[in-house]
Protein backbone atom coordinates (compact mmCIF):
# COMPACT_ATOMS: atom_id res chain seq x y z
CA UNK A 1 0.00 0.00 0.00
CA UNK A 2 2.80 2.47 0.95
CA UNK A 3 4.63 1.66 -2.34
CA UNK A 4 1.58 2.81 -4.30
CA UNK A 5 1.21 5.93 -2.17
CA UNK A 6 4.95 6.67 -2.51
CA UNK A 7 4.63 6.44 -6.30
CA UNK A 8 1.72 8.88 -6.21
CA UNK A 9 3.68 11.26 -3.94
CA UNK A 10 6.67 11.12 -6.31
CA UNK A 11 4.38 11.78 -9.29
CA UNK A 12 2.85 14.86 -7.63
CA UNK A 13 6.29 16.28 -6.78
CA UNK A 14 7.75 15.51 -10.22
CA UNK A 15 4.74 17.16 -11.89
CA UNK A 16 5.44 20.39 -9.95
CA UNK A 17 2.09 20.00 -8.17
CA UNK A 18 1.63 20.84 -4.49
CA UNK A 19 1.67 18.33 -1.64
CA UNK A 20 -1.14 19.29 0.73
CA UNK A 21 -1.57 18.58 4.46
CA UNK A 22 -4.06 15.72 3.93
CA UNK A 23 -1.89 14.01 1.29
CA UNK A 24 0.22 10.98 2.18
CA UNK A 25 3.90 11.95 2.49
CA UNK A 26 7.09 10.08 3.46
CA UNK A 27 7.99 10.57 7.15
CA UNK A 28 11.35 12.01 6.08
CA UNK A 29 9.63 14.64 3.93
CA UNK A 30 7.40 15.67 6.85
CA UNK A 31 10.36 15.69 9.25
CA UNK A 32 12.63 17.88 7.12
CA UNK A 33 9.77 20.26 6.35
CA UNK A 34 9.05 20.71 10.07
CA UNK A 35 12.80 21.22 10.63
CA UNK A 36 13.21 23.84 7.90
CA UNK A 37 9.91 25.71 8.36
CA UNK A 38 10.24 25.79 12.17
CA UNK A 39 13.77 27.19 11.92
CA UNK A 40 12.58 29.68 9.35
CA UNK A 41 9.83 30.76 11.77
CA UNK A 42 12.29 30.93 14.70
CA UNK A 43 14.53 33.13 12.52
CA UNK A 44 11.70 35.56 11.81
CA UNK A 45 10.81 35.89 15.49
CA UNK A 46 14.39 36.14 16.78
CA UNK A 47 15.10 38.46 13.84
CA UNK A 48 12.78 41.05 15.40
CA UNK A 49 15.27 41.69 18.22
CA UNK A 50 18.24 43.31 16.43
CA UNK A 51 16.15 46.04 14.76
CA UNK A 52 13.68 46.42 17.64
CA UNK A 53 16.71 47.69 19.56
CA UNK A 54 16.45 50.91 17.47
CA UNK A 55 12.67 51.53 17.50
CA UNK A 56 12.86 53.82 20.56
CA UNK A 57 16.07 55.45 19.22
CA UNK A 58 15.01 56.09 15.61
CA UNK A 59 16.13 59.57 14.42
CA UNK A 60 12.66 60.65 13.22
CA UNK A 61 8.99 59.73 13.55
CA UNK A 62 9.04 58.55 9.90
CA UNK A 63 11.97 56.18 10.52
CA UNK A 64 10.32 54.95 13.73
CA UNK A 65 7.03 54.22 11.90
CA UNK A 66 8.84 52.36 9.08
CA UNK A 67 10.89 50.31 11.54
CA UNK A 68 7.81 49.49 13.63
CA UNK A 69 5.99 48.26 10.51
CA UNK A 70 8.95 46.13 9.46
CA UNK A 71 9.42 44.48 12.88
CA UNK A 72 5.68 43.79 13.06
CA UNK A 73 5.90 42.18 9.60
CA UNK A 74 8.62 39.83 10.86
CA UNK A 75 6.34 38.73 13.70
CA UNK A 76 3.62 38.01 11.15
CA UNK A 77 6.03 36.01 8.99
CA UNK A 78 6.89 33.90 12.02
CA UNK A 79 3.21 33.25 12.75
CA UNK A 80 2.44 32.22 9.12
CA UNK A 81 5.35 29.79 9.27
CA UNK A 82 4.46 28.31 12.66
CA UNK A 83 0.93 27.83 11.27
CA UNK A 84 2.46 25.97 8.29
CA UNK A 85 4.34 23.63 10.69
CA UNK A 86 1.07 22.91 12.49
CA UNK A 87 -0.43 21.60 9.21
CA UNK A 88 2.33 18.96 9.42
CA UNK A 89 1.36 17.97 12.94
CA UNK A 90 3.96 20.03 14.80
CA UNK A 91 3.09 21.71 18.10
CA UNK A 92 4.00 25.41 18.38
CA UNK A 93 4.71 25.18 22.12
CA UNK A 94 7.03 22.25 21.50
CA UNK A 95 8.87 24.12 18.74
CA UNK A 96 9.39 27.14 21.00
CA UNK A 97 10.70 24.84 23.74
CA UNK A 98 13.15 23.29 21.26
CA UNK A 99 14.30 26.75 20.22
CA UNK A 100 14.95 28.06 23.74
CA UNK A 101 16.62 24.77 24.70
CA UNK A 102 18.93 25.06 21.69
CA UNK A 103 17.51 21.92 20.07
CA UNK A 104 16.38 23.84 17.00
CA UNK A 105 18.25 26.56 15.13
CA UNK A 106 17.53 30.04 13.86
CA UNK A 107 19.48 32.04 11.28
CA UNK A 108 23.04 32.86 12.37
CA UNK A 109 22.71 36.39 11.02
CA UNK A 110 20.60 37.50 13.98
CA UNK A 111 23.41 36.81 16.43
CA UNK A 112 25.29 39.96 15.44
CA UNK A 113 24.75 43.30 17.26
CA UNK A 114 23.15 46.39 15.74
CA UNK A 115 25.65 49.07 16.81
CA UNK A 116 24.38 52.14 14.90
CA UNK A 117 21.23 53.20 13.05
CA UNK A 118 23.05 52.48 9.77
CA UNK A 119 22.77 48.81 10.78
CA UNK A 120 18.99 49.13 10.36
CA UNK A 121 19.53 50.19 6.74
CA UNK A 122 22.16 47.53 6.06
CA UNK A 123 19.96 44.80 7.55
CA UNK A 124 17.12 45.87 5.26
CA UNK A 125 19.43 46.05 2.22
CA UNK A 126 21.65 42.98 2.77
CA UNK A 127 19.83 40.66 5.21
CA UNK A 128 16.36 41.13 3.73
CA UNK A 129 17.95 41.19 0.27
CA UNK A 130 19.50 37.78 0.99
CA UNK A 131 16.18 36.62 2.41
CA UNK A 132 14.47 37.60 -0.86
CA UNK A 133 17.03 35.58 -2.87
CA UNK A 134 16.39 32.62 -0.61
CA UNK A 135 12.60 32.96 -0.22
CA UNK A 136 11.43 33.73 -3.78
CA UNK A 137 12.29 30.18 -4.98
CA UNK A 138 10.45 28.86 -1.89
CA UNK A 139 7.23 30.23 -3.45
CA UNK A 140 7.66 27.14 -5.68
CA UNK A 141 8.44 24.68 -2.88
CA UNK A 142 6.54 21.40 -3.14
CA UNK A 143 4.63 21.77 0.15
CA UNK A 144 1.51 23.86 -0.46
CA UNK A 145 1.12 25.76 2.84
CA UNK A 146 4.85 26.72 2.84
CA UNK A 147 4.72 27.93 -0.77
CA UNK A 148 1.60 30.00 -0.13
CA UNK A 149 3.08 31.55 3.05
CA UNK A 150 6.15 32.56 1.05
CA UNK A 151 4.12 34.48 -1.54
CA UNK A 152 2.89 36.95 1.09
CA UNK A 153 6.26 37.00 2.92
CA UNK A 154 8.12 37.90 -0.28
CA UNK A 155 5.81 40.82 -1.02
CA UNK A 156 6.57 42.27 2.42
CA UNK A 157 10.30 41.50 2.14
CA UNK A 158 10.45 43.76 -0.93
CA UNK A 159 9.30 46.66 1.26
CA UNK A 160 11.90 45.66 3.89
CA UNK A 161 14.74 45.67 1.37
CA UNK A 162 13.68 48.94 -0.27
CA UNK A 163 13.26 50.85 2.99
CA UNK A 164 16.74 49.78 4.07
CA UNK A 165 18.33 50.82 0.80
CA UNK A 166 16.49 54.16 0.83
CA UNK A 167 17.69 54.81 4.40
CA UNK A 168 21.30 54.14 3.34
CA UNK A 169 20.97 56.30 0.20
CA UNK A 170 19.77 59.14 2.44
CA UNK A 171 22.72 58.70 4.81
CA UNK A 172 25.20 58.50 1.92
CA UNK A 173 23.91 61.90 0.77
CA UNK A 174 24.42 63.22 4.31
CA UNK A 175 27.54 64.07 6.26
CA UNK A 176 30.95 62.41 6.09
CA UNK A 177 30.22 60.93 9.52
CA UNK A 178 27.02 59.34 8.18
CA UNK A 179 28.87 57.93 5.18
CA UNK A 180 31.49 56.43 7.52
CA UNK A 181 28.69 54.95 9.66
CA UNK A 182 27.18 53.24 6.60
CA UNK A 183 30.54 51.83 5.43
CA UNK A 184 31.24 50.54 8.96
CA UNK A 185 27.89 48.72 9.00
CA UNK A 186 28.51 47.23 5.53
CA UNK A 187 31.94 46.00 6.70
CA UNK A 188 30.36 44.25 9.67
CA UNK A 189 27.28 42.69 7.92
CA UNK A 190 28.60 41.64 4.48
CA UNK A 191 30.22 38.31 5.34
CA UNK A 192 27.53 37.19 7.87
CA UNK A 193 24.93 37.93 5.13
CA UNK A 194 26.71 35.49 2.79
CA UNK A 195 26.59 32.89 5.58
CA UNK A 196 22.76 33.15 5.67
CA UNK A 197 22.61 30.84 2.64
CA UNK A 198 24.08 27.97 4.65
CA UNK A 199 27.30 25.97 4.38
CA UNK A 200 28.92 25.21 1.01
CA UNK A 201 27.00 22.63 -1.00
CA UNK A 202 29.62 19.96 -0.28
CA UNK A 203 29.08 20.50 3.47
CA UNK A 204 25.28 20.70 3.31
CA UNK A 205 23.71 17.63 4.93
CA UNK A 206 20.16 18.41 3.76
CA UNK A 207 20.42 19.95 0.29
CA UNK A 208 20.47 16.80 -1.85
CA UNK A 209 17.34 15.32 -0.24
CA UNK A 210 15.56 18.68 -0.07
CA UNK A 211 16.26 19.30 -3.76
CA UNK A 212 14.98 15.83 -4.70
CA UNK A 213 11.75 16.53 -2.84
CA UNK A 214 11.63 20.03 -4.43
CA UNK A 215 11.53 21.61 -0.99
CA UNK A 216 14.66 23.61 -1.92
CA UNK A 217 14.71 24.74 -5.54
CA UNK A 218 18.37 25.86 -5.64
CA UNK A 219 21.46 24.90 -3.71
CA UNK A 220 23.06 27.12 -1.04
CA UNK A 221 25.97 28.11 -3.29
CA UNK A 222 23.68 28.90 -6.25
CA UNK A 223 21.60 31.32 -4.16
CA UNK A 224 24.70 32.84 -2.53
CA UNK A 225 26.17 33.54 -5.96
CA UNK A 226 22.87 35.09 -7.13
CA UNK A 227 22.88 37.37 -4.08
CA UNK A 228 26.49 38.50 -4.68
CA UNK A 229 25.79 39.20 -8.36
CA UNK A 230 22.64 41.18 -7.43
CA UNK A 231 24.29 43.19 -4.65
CA UNK A 232 27.53 44.36 -6.29
CA UNK A 233 25.86 46.94 -8.61
CA UNK A 234 23.66 48.10 -5.72
CA UNK A 235 26.78 48.75 -3.62
CA UNK A 236 28.31 50.71 -6.50
CA UNK A 237 25.15 52.84 -6.83
CA UNK A 238 25.19 53.44 -3.09
CA UNK A 239 28.85 54.39 -3.10
CA UNK A 240 30.01 51.81 -0.55
CA UNK A 241 32.82 49.25 -0.82
CA UNK A 242 32.04 45.60 -0.15
CA UNK A 243 34.79 44.33 2.21
CA UNK A 244 36.24 41.65 -0.10
CA UNK A 245 39.44 42.41 -2.04
CA UNK A 246 38.88 39.28 -4.15
CA UNK A 247 35.44 40.41 -5.34
CA UNK A 248 35.54 40.92 -9.12
CA UNK A 249 33.54 40.15 -12.26
CA UNK A 250 34.62 36.96 -13.98
CA UNK A 251 33.52 37.14 -17.66
CA UNK A 252 34.24 33.44 -18.22
CA UNK A 253 31.87 32.47 -15.43
CA UNK A 254 29.40 35.30 -16.01
CA UNK A 255 29.42 35.81 -12.25
CA UNK A 256 31.42 37.65 -9.60
CA UNK A 257 34.27 35.77 -7.97
CA UNK A 258 34.46 36.43 -4.24
CA UNK A 259 36.74 35.62 -1.32
CA UNK A 260 36.68 32.68 1.08
CA UNK A 261 33.96 32.77 3.75
CA UNK A 262 35.15 32.10 7.32
CA UNK A 263 33.32 28.80 7.87
CA UNK A 264 34.87 28.44 11.33
CA UNK A 265 33.02 31.65 12.30
CA UNK A 266 29.82 30.32 10.68
CA UNK A 267 29.84 27.00 12.60
CA UNK A 268 30.89 28.78 15.82
CA UNK A 269 27.89 31.13 15.56
CA UNK A 270 25.52 28.31 14.49
CA UNK A 271 26.83 26.32 17.46
CA UNK A 272 25.79 29.08 19.88
CA UNK A 273 29.04 30.99 20.30
CA UNK A 274 28.22 34.16 18.37
CA UNK A 275 28.28 37.75 19.73
CA UNK A 276 24.59 37.79 20.76
CA UNK A 277 23.38 34.15 20.86
CA UNK A 278 22.80 34.02 24.63
CA UNK A 279 21.08 37.45 24.68
CA UNK A 280 18.76 36.55 21.78
CA UNK A 281 17.67 33.19 23.24
CA UNK A 282 17.33 34.55 26.82
CA UNK A 283 15.14 37.37 25.49
CA UNK A 284 12.99 34.88 23.53
CA UNK A 285 12.65 32.62 26.60
CA UNK A 286 11.65 35.57 28.83
CA UNK A 287 9.09 36.82 26.28
CA UNK A 288 7.57 33.33 26.10
CA UNK A 289 7.41 32.96 29.88
CA UNK A 290 6.03 36.48 30.43
CA UNK A 291 3.39 35.86 27.77
CA UNK A 292 2.09 32.63 29.33
CA UNK A 293 -0.82 34.44 30.98
CA UNK A 294 -1.99 35.77 27.59
CA UNK A 295 -2.00 32.25 26.10
CA UNK A 296 -3.83 30.87 29.17
CA UNK A 297 -6.43 33.65 29.06
CA UNK A 298 -7.01 33.12 25.31
CA UNK A 299 -7.39 29.36 25.85
CA UNK A 300 -9.82 29.87 28.78
CA UNK A 301 -11.88 32.32 26.69
CA UNK A 302 -11.96 29.92 23.73
CA UNK A 303 -13.07 27.06 26.03
CA UNK A 304 -15.83 29.24 27.54
CA UNK A 305 -17.01 30.24 24.04
CA UNK A 306 -17.06 26.58 23.00
CA UNK A 307 -19.09 25.61 26.11
CA UNK A 308 -21.60 28.39 25.48
CA UNK A 309 -21.92 27.42 21.79
CA UNK A 310 -22.29 23.78 22.77
CA UNK A 311 -24.84 24.58 25.51
N1 LIG B 1 22.05 29.79 10.42
C1 LIG B 1 21.82 28.74 11.26
N2 LIG B 1 21.84 27.45 10.86
C2 LIG B 1 22.09 27.22 9.57
C3 LIG B 1 22.31 28.24 8.63
C4 LIG B 1 22.28 29.58 9.11
N3 LIG B 1 22.49 30.61 8.32
N4 LIG B 1 22.51 27.68 7.41
C5 LIG B 1 22.42 26.35 7.59
N5 LIG B 1 22.17 26.07 8.88
C6 LIG B 1 22.05 24.75 9.48
C7 LIG B 1 20.89 23.97 8.90
O1 LIG B 1 19.70 24.25 9.60
C8 LIG B 1 21.37 22.53 9.08
O2 LIG B 1 21.17 22.15 10.43
P1 LIG B 1 19.94 21.18 10.82
O3 LIG B 1 20.08 19.95 9.95
O4 LIG B 1 20.12 20.92 12.28
O5 LIG B 1 18.69 21.97 10.51
C9 LIG B 1 22.89 22.65 8.89
O6 LIG B 1 23.22 24.02 9.14
C10 LIG B 1 23.36 22.25 7.49
O7 LIG B 1 22.80 23.16 6.56
P2 LIG B 1 21.98 22.65 5.27
O8 LIG B 1 22.39 23.49 4.12
O9 LIG B 1 22.13 21.17 5.15
O10 LIG B 1 20.50 22.97 5.76
P3 LIG B 1 19.24 23.37 4.84
O11 LIG B 1 19.15 22.46 3.67
O12 LIG B 1 18.11 23.47 5.76
O13 LIG B 1 19.65 24.83 4.27
C11 LIG B 1 18.80 27.07 4.66
C12 LIG B 1 19.73 25.95 5.17
C13 LIG B 1 19.35 27.57 3.32
C14 LIG B 1 18.77 28.21 5.69
C15 LIG B 1 17.40 26.46 4.47
O14 LIG B 1 17.01 25.87 5.68
C16 LIG B 1 16.35 27.49 4.06
O15 LIG B 1 16.30 27.91 2.92
N6 LIG B 1 15.49 27.86 5.03
C17 LIG B 1 14.37 28.78 4.71
C18 LIG B 1 14.80 30.24 4.75
C19 LIG B 1 15.33 30.63 6.12
O16 LIG B 1 15.20 29.95 7.09
N7 LIG B 1 15.98 31.78 6.18
C20 LIG B 1 16.56 32.22 7.46
C21 LIG B 1 16.49 33.69 7.60
S1 LIG B 1 14.85 34.25 7.81
C22 LIG B 1 15.01 35.79 7.27
O17 LIG B 1 15.96 36.11 6.66
C23 LIG B 1 13.90 36.72 7.61
C24 LIG B 1 14.06 38.07 7.00
O18 LIG B 1 12.90 38.76 7.26
C25 LIG B 1 15.24 38.84 7.51
mmCIF file of C-alpha atoms in Angstrom, residues 129-271:
data_model
loop_
_atom_site.group_PDB
_atom_site.id
_atom_site.type_symbol
_atom_site.label_atom_id
_atom_site.label_comp_id
_atom_site.label_asym_id
_atom_site.label_seq_id
_atom_site.Cartn_x
_atom_site.Cartn_y
_atom_site.Cartn_z
ATOM 1 C CA UNK A 129 17.948 41.190 0.272
ATOM 2 C CA UNK A 130 19.502 37.782 0.993
ATOM 3 C CA UNK A 131 16.184 36.619 2.411
ATOM 4 C CA UNK A 132 14.471 37.599 -0.856
ATOM 5 C CA UNK A 133 17.031 35.584 -2.871
ATOM 6 C CA UNK A 134 16.386 32.620 -0.605
ATOM 7 C CA UNK A 135 12.604 32.955 -0.225
ATOM 8 C CA UNK A 136 11.426 33.733 -3.782
ATOM 9 C CA UNK A 137 12.291 30.184 -4.977
ATOM 10 C CA UNK A 138 10.453 28.856 -1.894
ATOM 11 C CA UNK A 139 7.229 30.229 -3.446
ATOM 12 C CA UNK A 140 7.662 27.140 -5.683
ATOM 13 C CA UNK A 141 8.437 24.682 -2.885
ATOM 14 C CA UNK A 142 6.541 21.403 -3.141
ATOM 15 C CA UNK A 143 4.627 21.773 0.146
ATOM 16 C CA UNK A 144 1.511 23.860 -0.461
ATOM 17 C CA UNK A 145 1.119 25.758 2.844
ATOM 18 C CA UNK A 146 4.848 26.720 2.837
ATOM 19 C CA UNK A 147 4.720 27.933 -0.771
ATOM 20 C CA UNK A 148 1.596 30.005 -0.127
ATOM 21 C CA UNK A 149 3.078 31.554 3.055
ATOM 22 C CA UNK A 150 6.149 32.557 1.055
ATOM 23 C CA UNK A 151 4.119 34.480 -1.538
ATOM 24 C CA UNK A 152 2.893 36.953 1.086
ATOM 25 C CA UNK A 153 6.259 36.999 2.922
ATOM 26 C CA UNK A 154 8.119 37.897 -0.281
ATOM 27 C CA UNK A 155 5.805 40.823 -1.025
ATOM 28 C CA UNK A 156 6.571 42.266 2.416
ATOM 29 C CA UNK A 157 10.304 41.496 2.135
ATOM 30 C CA UNK A 158 10.455 43.760 -0.930
ATOM 31 C CA UNK A 159 9.299 46.661 1.258
ATOM 32 C CA UNK A 160 11.899 45.657 3.892
ATOM 33 C CA UNK A 161 14.740 45.670 1.370
ATOM 34 C CA UNK A 162 13.680 48.943 -0.265
ATOM 35 C CA UNK A 163 13.257 50.851 2.993
ATOM 36 C CA UNK A 164 16.735 49.778 4.069
ATOM 37 C CA UNK A 165 18.329 50.817 0.799
ATOM 38 C CA UNK A 166 16.495 54.164 0.835
ATOM 39 C CA UNK A 167 17.689 54.810 4.401
ATOM 40 C CA UNK A 168 21.300 54.138 3.338
ATOM 41 C CA UNK A 169 20.973 56.303 0.196
ATOM 42 C CA UNK A 170 19.770 59.143 2.445
ATOM 43 C CA UNK A 171 22.722 58.699 4.814
ATOM 44 C CA UNK A 172 25.201 58.505 1.925
ATOM 45 C CA UNK A 173 23.912 61.902 0.772
ATOM 46 C CA UNK A 174 24.416 63.218 4.308
ATOM 47 C CA UNK A 175 27.541 64.075 6.260
ATOM 48 C CA UNK A 176 30.947 62.413 6.088
ATOM 49 C CA UNK A 177 30.224 60.934 9.524
ATOM 50 C CA UNK A 178 27.016 59.338 8.185
ATOM 51 C CA UNK A 179 28.869 57.928 5.184
ATOM 52 C CA UNK A 180 31.491 56.428 7.524
ATOM 53 C CA UNK A 181 28.686 54.951 9.665
ATOM 54 C CA UNK A 182 27.181 53.238 6.604
ATOM 55 C CA UNK A 183 30.536 51.831 5.435
ATOM 56 C CA UNK A 184 31.244 50.540 8.964
ATOM 57 C CA UNK A 185 27.890 48.719 9.002
ATOM 58 C CA UNK A 186 28.512 47.234 5.525
ATOM 59 C CA UNK A 187 31.936 46.005 6.696
ATOM 60 C CA UNK A 188 30.356 44.253 9.671
ATOM 61 C CA UNK A 189 27.279 42.686 7.915
ATOM 62 C CA UNK A 190 28.599 41.637 4.478
ATOM 63 C CA UNK A 191 30.219 38.306 5.342
ATOM 64 C CA UNK A 192 27.529 37.189 7.868
ATOM 65 C CA UNK A 193 24.929 37.928 5.133
ATOM 66 C CA UNK A 194 26.705 35.488 2.794
ATOM 67 C CA UNK A 195 26.586 32.892 5.581
ATOM 68 C CA UNK A 196 22.761 33.154 5.673
ATOM 69 C CA UNK A 197 22.609 30.836 2.639
ATOM 70 C CA UNK A 198 24.077 27.972 4.654
ATOM 71 C CA UNK A 199 27.299 25.973 4.385
ATOM 72 C CA UNK A 200 28.924 25.214 1.011
ATOM 73 C CA UNK A 201 26.997 22.628 -0.996
ATOM 74 C CA UNK A 202 29.622 19.959 -0.276
ATOM 75 C CA UNK A 203 29.076 20.504 3.471
ATOM 76 C CA UNK A 204 25.282 20.696 3.315
ATOM 77 C CA UNK A 205 23.710 17.631 4.926
ATOM 78 C CA UNK A 206 20.162 18.415 3.755
ATOM 79 C CA UNK A 207 20.420 19.953 0.288
ATOM 80 C CA UNK A 208 20.474 16.801 -1.845
ATOM 81 C CA UNK A 209 17.345 15.322 -0.240
ATOM 82 C CA UNK A 210 15.556 18.683 -0.070
ATOM 83 C CA UNK A 211 16.258 19.299 -3.764
ATOM 84 C CA UNK A 212 14.980 15.826 -4.704
ATOM 85 C CA UNK A 213 11.749 16.527 -2.845
ATOM 86 C CA UNK A 214 11.634 20.030 -4.430
ATOM 87 C CA UNK A 215 11.531 21.612 -0.994
ATOM 88 C CA UNK A 216 14.662 23.610 -1.918
ATOM 89 C CA UNK A 217 14.713 24.737 -5.543
ATOM 90 C CA UNK A 218 18.374 25.863 -5.641
ATOM 91 C CA UNK A 219 21.459 24.903 -3.710
ATOM 92 C CA UNK A 220 23.061 27.119 -1.039
ATOM 93 C CA UNK A 221 25.966 28.109 -3.293
ATOM 94 C CA UNK A 222 23.684 28.899 -6.253
ATOM 95 C CA UNK A 223 21.600 31.322 -4.164
ATOM 96 C CA UNK A 224 24.697 32.837 -2.527
ATOM 97 C CA UNK A 225 26.170 33.542 -5.959
ATOM 98 C CA UNK A 226 22.867 35.086 -7.132
ATOM 99 C CA UNK A 227 22.883 37.372 -4.084
ATOM 100 C CA UNK A 228 26.485 38.501 -4.683
ATOM 101 C CA UNK A 229 25.795 39.202 -8.362
ATOM 102 C CA UNK A 230 22.635 41.176 -7.434
ATOM 103 C CA UNK A 231 24.291 43.186 -4.651
ATOM 104 C CA UNK A 232 27.527 44.364 -6.295
ATOM 105 C CA UNK A 233 25.861 46.939 -8.607
ATOM 106 C CA UNK A 234 23.661 48.097 -5.718
ATOM 107 C CA UNK A 235 26.780 48.748 -3.616
ATOM 108 C CA UNK A 236 28.306 50.708 -6.504
ATOM 109 C CA UNK A 237 25.148 52.836 -6.830
ATOM 110 C CA UNK A 238 25.189 53.440 -3.086
ATOM 111 C CA UNK A 239 28.852 54.389 -3.100
ATOM 112 C CA UNK A 240 30.014 51.813 -0.549
ATOM 113 C CA UNK A 241 32.822 49.253 -0.822
ATOM 114 C CA UNK A 242 32.042 45.596 -0.148
ATOM 115 C CA UNK A 243 34.787 44.328 2.215
ATOM 116 C CA UNK A 244 36.235 41.649 -0.102
ATOM 117 C CA UNK A 245 39.442 42.407 -2.042
ATOM 118 C CA UNK A 246 38.884 39.278 -4.152
ATOM 119 C CA UNK A 247 35.444 40.413 -5.342
ATOM 120 C CA UNK A 248 35.542 40.917 -9.122
ATOM 121 C CA UNK A 249 33.538 40.146 -12.263
ATOM 122 C CA UNK A 250 34.617 36.956 -13.984
ATOM 123 C CA UNK A 251 33.520 37.142 -17.656
ATOM 124 C CA UNK A 252 34.236 33.445 -18.220
ATOM 125 C CA UNK A 253 31.866 32.474 -15.426
ATOM 126 C CA UNK A 254 29.402 35.299 -16.008
ATOM 127 C CA UNK A 255 29.416 35.811 -12.249
ATOM 128 C CA UNK A 256 31.416 37.652 -9.600
ATOM 129 C CA UNK A 257 34.267 35.773 -7.966
ATOM 130 C CA UNK A 258 34.463 36.429 -4.240
ATOM 131 C CA UNK A 259 36.737 35.619 -1.324
ATOM 132 C CA UNK A 260 36.683 32.684 1.079
ATOM 133 C CA UNK A 261 33.961 32.775 3.751
ATOM 134 C CA UNK A 262 35.148 32.102 7.322
ATOM 135 C CA UNK A 263 33.316 28.801 7.875
ATOM 136 C CA UNK A 264 34.866 28.442 11.326
ATOM 137 C CA UNK A 265 33.015 31.646 12.303
ATOM 138 C CA UNK A 266 29.823 30.321 10.684
ATOM 139 C CA UNK A 267 29.842 27.002 12.596
ATOM 140 C CA UNK A 268 30.891 28.778 15.817
ATOM 141 C CA UNK A 269 27.886 31.127 15.562
ATOM 142 C CA UNK A 270 25.521 28.313 14.487
ATOM 143 C CA UNK A 271 26.831 26.325 17.460
#
